[in-house]
mmCIF file of C-alpha atoms in Angstrom:
data_model
loop_
_atom_site.group_PDB
_atom_site.id
_atom_site.type_symbol
_atom_site.label_atom_id
_atom_site.label_comp_id
_atom_site.label_asym_id
_atom_site.label_seq_id
_atom_site.Cartn_x
_atom_site.Cartn_y
_atom_site.Cartn_z
ATOM 1 C CA UNK F 1 -14.454 17.229 52.054
ATOM 2 C CA UNK F 2 -11.501 16.735 49.705
ATOM 3 C CA UNK F 3 -12.190 14.436 46.767
ATOM 4 C CA UNK F 4 -10.144 11.267 46.954
ATOM 5 C CA UNK F 5 -7.676 10.243 44.282
ATOM 6 C CA UNK F 6 -8.814 7.370 42.074
ATOM 7 C CA UNK F 7 -6.215 4.614 42.222
ATOM 8 C CA UNK F 8 -5.717 1.851 39.670
ATOM 9 C CA UNK F 9 -4.008 -1.277 40.972
ATOM 10 C CA UNK F 10 -2.015 -3.188 38.380
ATOM 11 C CA UNK F 11 -0.716 -6.719 39.003
ATOM 12 C CA UNK F 12 1.047 -9.193 36.733
ATOM 13 C CA UNK F 13 2.595 -12.634 37.043
ATOM 14 C CA UNK F 14 4.258 -14.967 34.529
ATOM 15 C CA UNK F 15 3.111 -18.599 34.603
ATOM 16 C CA UNK F 16 6.552 -19.783 33.481
ATOM 17 C CA UNK F 17 7.988 -18.819 36.871
ATOM 18 C CA UNK F 18 6.510 -21.229 39.421
ATOM 19 C CA UNK F 19 8.192 -19.566 42.402
ATOM 20 C CA UNK F 20 6.715 -16.243 41.325
ATOM 21 C CA UNK F 21 3.274 -17.803 40.974
ATOM 22 C CA UNK F 22 3.353 -19.319 44.464
ATOM 23 C CA UNK F 23 4.861 -16.463 46.457
ATOM 24 C CA UNK F 24 4.149 -13.364 44.361
ATOM 25 C CA UNK F 25 0.772 -14.093 42.779
ATOM 26 C CA UNK F 26 -1.491 -11.384 41.411
ATOM 27 C CA UNK F 27 -3.664 -11.760 44.504
ATOM 28 C CA UNK F 28 -0.664 -11.268 46.800
ATOM 29 C CA UNK F 29 0.396 -8.156 44.880
ATOM 30 C CA UNK F 30 -3.121 -6.760 45.003
ATOM 31 C CA UNK F 31 -3.419 -7.246 48.764
ATOM 32 C CA UNK F 32 -0.146 -5.415 49.419
ATOM 33 C CA UNK F 33 -1.169 -2.497 47.222
ATOM 34 C CA UNK F 34 -4.638 -2.374 48.806
ATOM 35 C CA UNK F 35 -3.012 -2.177 52.225
ATOM 36 C CA UNK F 36 -0.929 0.774 51.032
ATOM 37 C CA UNK F 37 -3.985 2.591 49.657
ATOM 38 C CA UNK F 38 -5.874 1.970 52.884
ATOM 39 C CA UNK F 39 -3.070 3.694 54.802
ATOM 40 C CA UNK F 40 -3.514 6.861 52.711
ATOM 41 C CA UNK F 41 -6.428 9.119 53.652
ATOM 42 C CA UNK F 42 -6.681 10.788 50.233
ATOM 43 C CA UNK F 43 -6.796 7.605 48.116
ATOM 44 C CA UNK F 44 -9.463 5.139 47.048
ATOM 45 C CA UNK F 45 -9.440 2.083 44.781
ATOM 46 C CA UNK F 46 -10.939 2.719 41.368
ATOM 47 C CA UNK F 47 -10.275 -0.680 39.811
ATOM 48 C CA UNK F 48 -7.919 -3.664 39.885
ATOM 49 C CA UNK F 49 -6.244 -4.673 36.610
ATOM 50 C CA UNK F 50 -4.646 -8.109 36.628
ATOM 51 C CA UNK F 51 -2.643 -9.911 33.933
ATOM 52 C CA UNK F 52 -2.006 -13.482 35.051
ATOM 53 C CA UNK F 53 0.259 -15.496 32.779
ATOM 54 C CA UNK F 54 1.686 -12.641 30.704
ATOM 55 C CA UNK F 55 5.335 -11.773 30.190
ATOM 56 C CA UNK F 56 6.709 -8.402 31.202
ATOM 57 C CA UNK F 57 8.883 -8.227 28.091
ATOM 58 C CA UNK F 58 6.213 -6.290 26.167
ATOM 59 C CA UNK F 59 3.096 -4.242 26.941
ATOM 60 C CA UNK F 60 0.634 -6.142 24.766
ATOM 61 C CA UNK F 61 -1.512 -7.422 27.636
ATOM 62 C CA UNK F 62 -5.323 -7.291 27.955
ATOM 63 C CA UNK F 63 -5.569 -5.818 31.460
ATOM 64 C CA UNK F 64 -2.789 -3.308 30.794
ATOM 65 C CA UNK F 65 -4.465 -2.241 27.551
ATOM 66 C CA UNK F 66 -7.706 -1.720 29.485
ATOM 67 C CA UNK F 67 -5.823 0.324 32.079
ATOM 68 C CA UNK F 68 -4.244 2.528 29.415
ATOM 69 C CA UNK F 69 -7.624 3.091 27.787
ATOM 70 C CA UNK F 70 -9.131 4.165 31.130
ATOM 71 C CA UNK F 71 -6.215 6.559 31.600
ATOM 72 C CA UNK F 72 -6.962 8.122 28.213
ATOM 73 C CA UNK F 73 -10.590 8.449 29.303
ATOM 74 C CA UNK F 74 -9.289 10.330 32.387
ATOM 75 C CA UNK F 75 -10.848 7.893 34.843
ATOM 76 C CA UNK F 76 -7.664 7.430 36.886
ATOM 77 C CA UNK F 77 -5.450 9.701 39.009
ATOM 78 C CA UNK F 78 -2.762 7.258 40.156
ATOM 79 C CA UNK F 79 -1.416 3.906 38.935
ATOM 80 C CA UNK F 80 -0.003 1.790 41.756
ATOM 81 C CA UNK F 81 2.017 -1.430 41.453
ATOM 82 C CA UNK F 82 3.764 -3.685 43.954
ATOM 83 C CA UNK F 83 7.047 -3.488 41.998
ATOM 84 C CA UNK F 84 8.031 -1.668 38.799
ATOM 85 C CA UNK F 85 8.787 -4.932 36.977
ATOM 86 C CA UNK F 86 5.128 -5.902 37.428
ATOM 87 C CA UNK F 87 4.319 -3.083 35.010
ATOM 88 C CA UNK F 88 7.132 -3.915 32.566
ATOM 89 C CA UNK F 89 10.636 -5.333 32.457
ATOM 90 C CA UNK F 90 11.576 -3.239 29.433
ATOM 91 C CA UNK F 91 13.209 0.154 30.136
ATOM 92 C CA UNK F 92 11.994 1.398 26.751
ATOM 93 C CA UNK F 93 8.385 0.419 27.489
ATOM 94 C CA UNK F 94 8.642 1.892 30.981
ATOM 95 C CA UNK F 95 9.734 5.256 29.565
ATOM 96 C CA UNK F 96 6.818 5.181 27.117
ATOM 97 C CA UNK F 97 4.326 4.394 29.869
ATOM 98 C CA UNK F 98 5.693 7.149 32.107
ATOM 99 C CA UNK F 99 5.324 9.584 29.189
ATOM 100 C CA UNK F 100 1.708 8.539 28.741
ATOM 101 C CA UNK F 101 1.044 8.956 32.479
ATOM 102 C CA UNK F 102 2.603 12.422 32.290
ATOM 103 C CA UNK F 103 0.439 13.363 29.301
ATOM 104 C CA UNK F 104 -2.772 12.545 31.178
ATOM 105 C CA UNK F 105 -1.599 13.889 34.562
ATOM 106 C CA UNK F 106 -1.525 10.436 36.140
ATOM 107 C CA UNK F 107 0.936 9.742 38.959
ATOM 108 C CA UNK F 108 2.748 6.441 39.358
ATOM 109 C CA UNK F 109 3.687 4.651 42.583
ATOM 110 C CA UNK F 110 5.705 1.496 43.202
ATOM 111 C CA UNK F 111 4.919 0.412 46.764
ATOM 112 C CA UNK F 112 8.117 -1.516 47.520
ATOM 113 C CA UNK F 113 10.586 0.736 45.685
ATOM 114 C CA UNK F 114 9.475 4.154 47.000
ATOM 115 C CA UNK F 115 8.943 5.428 43.463
ATOM 116 C CA UNK F 116 6.223 8.062 43.684
ATOM 117 C CA UNK F 117 5.767 10.724 40.990
ATOM 118 C CA UNK F 118 3.390 12.661 43.242
ATOM 119 C CA UNK F 119 6.418 13.750 45.330
ATOM 120 C CA UNK F 120 9.161 16.241 44.322
ATOM 121 C CA UNK F 121 11.866 13.549 44.342
ATOM 122 C CA UNK F 122 9.639 11.220 42.331
ATOM 123 C CA UNK F 123 8.940 13.932 39.752
ATOM 124 C CA UNK F 124 12.666 14.633 39.489
ATOM 125 C CA UNK F 125 13.358 10.961 38.815
ATOM 126 C CA UNK F 126 10.507 10.845 36.305
ATOM 127 C CA UNK F 127 11.905 13.870 34.436
ATOM 128 C CA UNK F 128 15.346 12.269 34.337
ATOM 129 C CA UNK F 129 13.790 9.126 32.889
ATOM 130 C CA UNK F 130 11.872 11.125 30.278
ATOM 131 C CA UNK F 131 15.079 12.951 29.307
ATOM 132 C CA UNK F 132 16.848 9.645 28.824
ATOM 133 C CA UNK F 133 13.877 8.374 26.815
ATOM 134 C CA UNK F 134 14.136 11.380 24.478
ATOM 135 C CA UNK F 135 17.893 10.846 24.225
ATOM 136 C CA UNK F 136 17.354 7.198 23.300
ATOM 137 C CA UNK F 137 14.809 8.164 20.626
ATOM 138 C CA UNK F 138 17.265 10.610 19.081
ATOM 139 C CA UNK F 139 20.007 7.984 19.120
ATOM 140 C CA UNK F 140 17.635 5.482 17.498
ATOM 141 C CA UNK F 141 16.761 8.065 14.838
ATOM 142 C CA UNK F 142 20.445 8.677 14.102
ATOM 143 C CA UNK F 143 21.099 4.937 13.900
ATOM 144 C CA UNK F 144 18.222 4.573 11.449
ATOM 145 C CA UNK F 145 19.508 7.440 9.286
ATOM 146 C CA UNK F 146 23.019 5.967 9.282
ATOM 147 C CA UNK F 147 21.669 2.567 8.295
ATOM 148 C CA UNK F 148 19.571 4.037 5.479
ATOM 149 C CA UNK F 149 22.560 6.026 4.194
ATOM 150 C CA UNK F 150 24.687 2.881 4.167
ATOM 151 C CA UNK F 151 21.963 1.043 2.257
ATOM 152 C CA UNK F 152 21.734 3.869 -0.285
ATOM 153 C CA UNK F 153 25.512 3.925 -0.746
ATOM 154 C CA UNK F 154 25.341 0.200 -1.481
ATOM 155 C CA UNK F 155 22.612 0.860 -4.049
ATOM 156 C CA UNK F 156 19.863 -0.731 -1.959
ATOM 157 C CA UNK F 157 16.262 0.487 -1.954
ATOM 158 C CA UNK F 158 15.251 2.021 1.396
ATOM 159 C CA UNK F 159 11.586 1.131 1.276
ATOM 160 C CA UNK F 160 8.441 3.212 0.869
ATOM 161 C CA UNK F 161 5.999 3.139 -2.032
ATOM 162 C CA UNK F 162 7.232 0.613 -4.592
ATOM 163 C CA UNK F 163 7.907 2.441 -7.890
ATOM 164 C CA UNK F 164 5.565 1.511 -10.716
ATOM 165 C CA UNK F 165 7.338 -1.034 -12.897
ATOM 166 C CA UNK F 166 8.917 -2.845 -9.963
ATOM 167 C CA UNK F 167 7.971 -5.280 -7.218
ATOM 168 C CA UNK F 168 9.782 -6.231 -4.008
ATOM 169 C CA UNK F 169 11.401 -9.601 -3.431
ATOM 170 C CA UNK F 170 13.625 -10.176 -0.393
ATOM 171 C CA UNK F 171 13.592 -6.407 0.277
ATOM 172 C CA UNK F 172 15.002 -5.733 -3.198
ATOM 173 C CA UNK F 173 13.457 -4.102 -6.264
ATOM 174 C CA UNK F 174 12.742 -6.566 -9.063
ATOM 175 C CA UNK F 175 11.239 -5.667 -12.436
ATOM 176 C CA UNK F 176 7.498 -6.242 -12.784
ATOM 177 C CA UNK F 177 7.355 -7.206 -16.448
ATOM 178 C CA UNK F 178 3.731 -6.173 -17.052
ATOM 179 C CA UNK F 179 4.174 -2.747 -15.475
ATOM 180 C CA UNK F 180 7.600 -2.274 -17.075
ATOM 181 C CA UNK F 181 5.972 -2.517 -20.520
ATOM 182 C CA UNK F 182 3.775 0.480 -19.636
ATOM 183 C CA UNK F 183 6.776 2.455 -18.361
ATOM 184 C CA UNK F 184 8.633 1.798 -21.625
ATOM 185 C CA UNK F 185 5.599 2.881 -23.677
ATOM 186 C CA UNK F 186 5.368 6.126 -21.673
ATOM 187 C CA UNK F 187 8.998 7.004 -22.436
ATOM 188 C CA UNK F 188 8.775 5.963 -26.099
ATOM 189 C CA UNK F 189 5.605 7.977 -26.630
ATOM 190 C CA UNK F 190 7.090 11.045 -24.952
ATOM 191 C CA UNK F 191 10.194 10.933 -27.140
ATOM 192 C CA UNK F 192 8.105 10.773 -30.323
ATOM 193 C CA UNK F 193 5.321 13.175 -29.308
ATOM 194 C CA UNK F 194 6.806 15.321 -26.524
ATOM 195 C CA UNK F 195 3.327 15.490 -25.044
ATOM 196 C CA UNK F 196 2.246 14.270 -21.618
ATOM 197 C CA UNK F 197 -1.346 15.030 -22.597
ATOM 198 C CA UNK F 198 -1.122 12.641 -25.554
ATOM 199 C CA UNK F 199 0.295 9.881 -23.343
ATOM 200 C CA UNK F 200 -2.516 10.501 -20.859
ATOM 201 C CA UNK F 201 -5.185 10.264 -23.571
ATOM 202 C CA UNK F 202 -3.641 7.137 -25.133
ATOM 203 C CA UNK F 203 -3.414 5.304 -21.802
ATOM 204 C CA UNK F 204 -6.973 6.280 -20.945
ATOM 205 C CA UNK F 205 -8.269 5.201 -24.361
ATOM 206 C CA UNK F 206 -6.567 1.812 -23.985
ATOM 207 C CA UNK F 207 -7.951 1.322 -20.482
ATOM 208 C CA UNK F 208 -4.521 1.246 -18.837
ATOM 209 C CA UNK F 209 -4.806 1.733 -15.069
ATOM 210 C CA UNK F 210 -2.438 1.841 -12.116
ATOM 211 C CA UNK F 211 -2.200 -0.652 -9.239
ATOM 212 C CA UNK F 212 -5.204 0.912 -7.527
ATOM 213 C CA UNK F 213 -7.326 0.478 -10.626
ATOM 214 C CA UNK F 214 -7.286 4.204 -11.408
ATOM 215 C CA UNK F 215 -6.352 5.910 -14.692
ATOM 216 C CA UNK F 216 -2.864 7.423 -14.835
ATOM 217 C CA UNK F 217 -2.931 11.146 -14.073
ATOM 218 C CA UNK F 218 -0.789 13.634 -15.990
ATOM 219 C CA UNK F 219 1.232 14.372 -12.855
ATOM 220 C CA UNK F 220 1.877 10.650 -12.378
ATOM 221 C CA UNK F 221 3.096 10.346 -15.960
ATOM 222 C CA UNK F 222 5.393 13.360 -15.501
ATOM 223 C CA UNK F 223 6.777 11.841 -12.303
ATOM 224 C CA UNK F 224 7.577 8.573 -14.102
ATOM 225 C CA UNK F 225 9.374 10.481 -16.865
ATOM 226 C CA UNK F 226 11.628 12.212 -14.295
ATOM 227 C CA UNK F 227 12.264 9.272 -11.953
ATOM 228 C CA UNK F 228 15.901 8.100 -12.061
ATOM 229 C CA UNK F 229 14.870 4.767 -10.538
ATOM 230 C CA UNK F 230 14.129 3.604 -14.100
ATOM 231 C CA UNK F 231 17.788 3.891 -15.173
ATOM 232 C CA UNK F 232 18.990 1.820 -12.230
ATOM 233 C CA UNK F 233 19.755 4.680 -9.845
ATOM 234 C CA UNK F 234 18.373 5.727 -6.462
ATOM 235 C CA UNK F 235 18.239 9.076 -4.686
ATOM 236 C CA UNK F 236 18.651 9.552 -0.938
ATOM 237 C CA UNK F 237 18.770 12.942 0.825
ATOM 238 C CA UNK F 238 19.408 14.732 -2.453
ATOM 239 C CA UNK F 239 22.283 12.499 -3.576
ATOM 240 C CA UNK F 240 22.177 9.976 -6.413
ATOM 241 C CA UNK F 241 23.663 6.497 -6.063
ATOM 242 C CA UNK F 242 24.025 3.594 -8.472
ATOM 243 C CA UNK F 243 21.366 1.052 -7.556
ATOM 244 C CA UNK F 244 21.665 -2.713 -7.514
ATOM 245 C CA UNK F 245 18.265 -3.100 -9.220
ATOM 246 C CA UNK F 246 17.929 -3.620 -12.969
ATOM 247 C CA UNK F 247 17.015 -0.560 -15.083
ATOM 248 C CA UNK F 248 13.851 -0.500 -17.179
ATOM 249 C CA UNK F 249 14.923 2.402 -19.408
ATOM 250 C CA UNK F 250 18.316 3.011 -21.026
ATOM 251 C CA UNK F 251 20.250 6.134 -20.051
ATOM 252 C CA UNK F 252 20.086 7.441 -23.625
ATOM 253 C CA UNK F 253 16.291 7.282 -23.732
ATOM 254 C CA UNK F 254 15.977 8.784 -20.236
ATOM 255 C CA UNK F 255 18.368 11.657 -21.042
ATOM 256 C CA UNK F 256 16.539 12.364 -24.295
ATOM 257 C CA UNK F 257 13.258 12.596 -22.371
ATOM 258 C CA UNK F 258 14.851 15.104 -19.976
ATOM 259 C CA UNK F 259 16.115 17.223 -22.881
ATOM 260 C CA UNK F 260 12.632 17.329 -24.403
ATOM 261 C CA UNK F 261 11.225 18.393 -21.039
ATOM 262 C CA UNK F 262 13.817 21.193 -20.698
ATOM 263 C CA UNK F 263 13.052 22.508 -24.195
ATOM 264 C CA UNK F 264 9.331 22.635 -23.417
ATOM 265 C CA UNK F 265 10.084 24.606 -20.233
ATOM 266 C CA UNK F 266 12.175 27.097 -22.228
ATOM 267 C CA UNK F 267 9.296 27.583 -24.675
ATOM 268 C CA UNK F 268 6.959 28.300 -21.774
ATOM 269 C CA UNK F 269 9.381 30.884 -20.362
ATOM 270 C CA UNK F 270 9.577 32.658 -23.731
ATOM 271 C CA UNK F 271 5.791 32.710 -23.895
ATOM 272 C CA UNK F 272 5.583 34.272 -20.451
ATOM 273 C CA UNK F 273 8.011 37.016 -21.544
ATOM 274 C CA UNK F 274 5.216 38.236 -23.881
ATOM 275 C CA UNK F 275 6.389 38.442 -27.494
ATOM 276 C CA UNK F 276 4.725 41.842 -28.181
ATOM 277 C CA UNK F 277 6.044 43.538 -25.044
ATOM 278 C CA UNK F 278 7.789 46.822 -25.921
ATOM 279 C CA UNK F 279 6.360 46.929 -29.455
ATOM 280 C CA UNK F 280 2.898 48.427 -28.918
ATOM 281 C CA UNK F 281 2.412 52.066 -27.840
ATOM 282 C CA UNK F 282 -0.549 53.704 -26.171
ATOM 283 C CA UNK F 283 -2.451 55.912 -28.635
ATOM 284 C CA UNK F 284 -3.154 58.568 -26.002
ATOM 285 C CA UNK F 285 0.205 59.029 -24.208
ATOM 286 C CA UNK F 286 2.670 57.242 -26.470
ATOM 287 C CA UNK F 287 4.003 54.955 -23.714
ATOM 288 C CA UNK F 288 4.872 51.350 -24.449
ATOM 289 C CA UNK F 289 2.183 48.880 -23.411
ATOM 290 C CA UNK F 290 3.133 46.368 -20.688
ATOM 291 C CA UNK F 291 1.675 42.980 -19.843
ATOM 292 C CA UNK F 292 0.624 41.302 -16.638
ATOM 293 C CA UNK F 293 -1.323 38.231 -15.591
ATOM 294 C CA UNK F 294 -3.220 36.974 -12.609
ATOM 295 C CA UNK F 295 -4.413 33.600 -11.368
ATOM 296 C CA UNK F 296 -7.691 35.116 -10.182
ATOM 297 C CA UNK F 297 -10.824 34.241 -12.094
#
């Protein structure tokens, strides 16, 4: 005997619509869907999920959340509603739900609208809907990128982790005076000592910690020394824009710190070229000795 398909009945009604409550109640929807299931030899009712008094404008509903969880647990084969708008009135939410049904191999049927993803025509319509959903996501992504670019061009911060030395007020970067003092000390110390290690040791010795209560790492200090946010600029997609936030460090001090960093890198490159290369010969064959290194230990 063929195993029957487990059907979930979903019903919803909004209490702010009295006509809907009286003539299209959850009970009335359930009875019509039950009658449909009864007419199908290969279907059986798994469970009824009912949201009475909830709007269809969003999907944050207790019974619907329970239904979605059961779908993820693979307890359901088909979701059946009286009308599509009982599930949701939002096209965006409907696309998302159809995608979730597709992911867990769950079919969807609307009794009154002949929408049935278990049929070829229903699957075609579902695929068209999913294509439009993907198209809408890509459009939304482009709109977001355009908006962020416009914000950057206006010198506005685009969000993310708030740079040390600043805080956010009304979506704008504002100087955090206590943290800014530490940022200034880091730059001043680097200009006089040229050593990230010394800054690290000094901060640790003085008990200076970051927002999470952790000591500053050397990589964090190096990042601060290279961050153009501190001279009132922002970077977005590789391009630098003048920011509307106040700088913590002057351009002269920042540029001097970058010059010191470049000089230290040049010294490291000279060291890696091996100063004695080409000067020492092999006693046995007379060939010049060469150098190599490895990261293996």
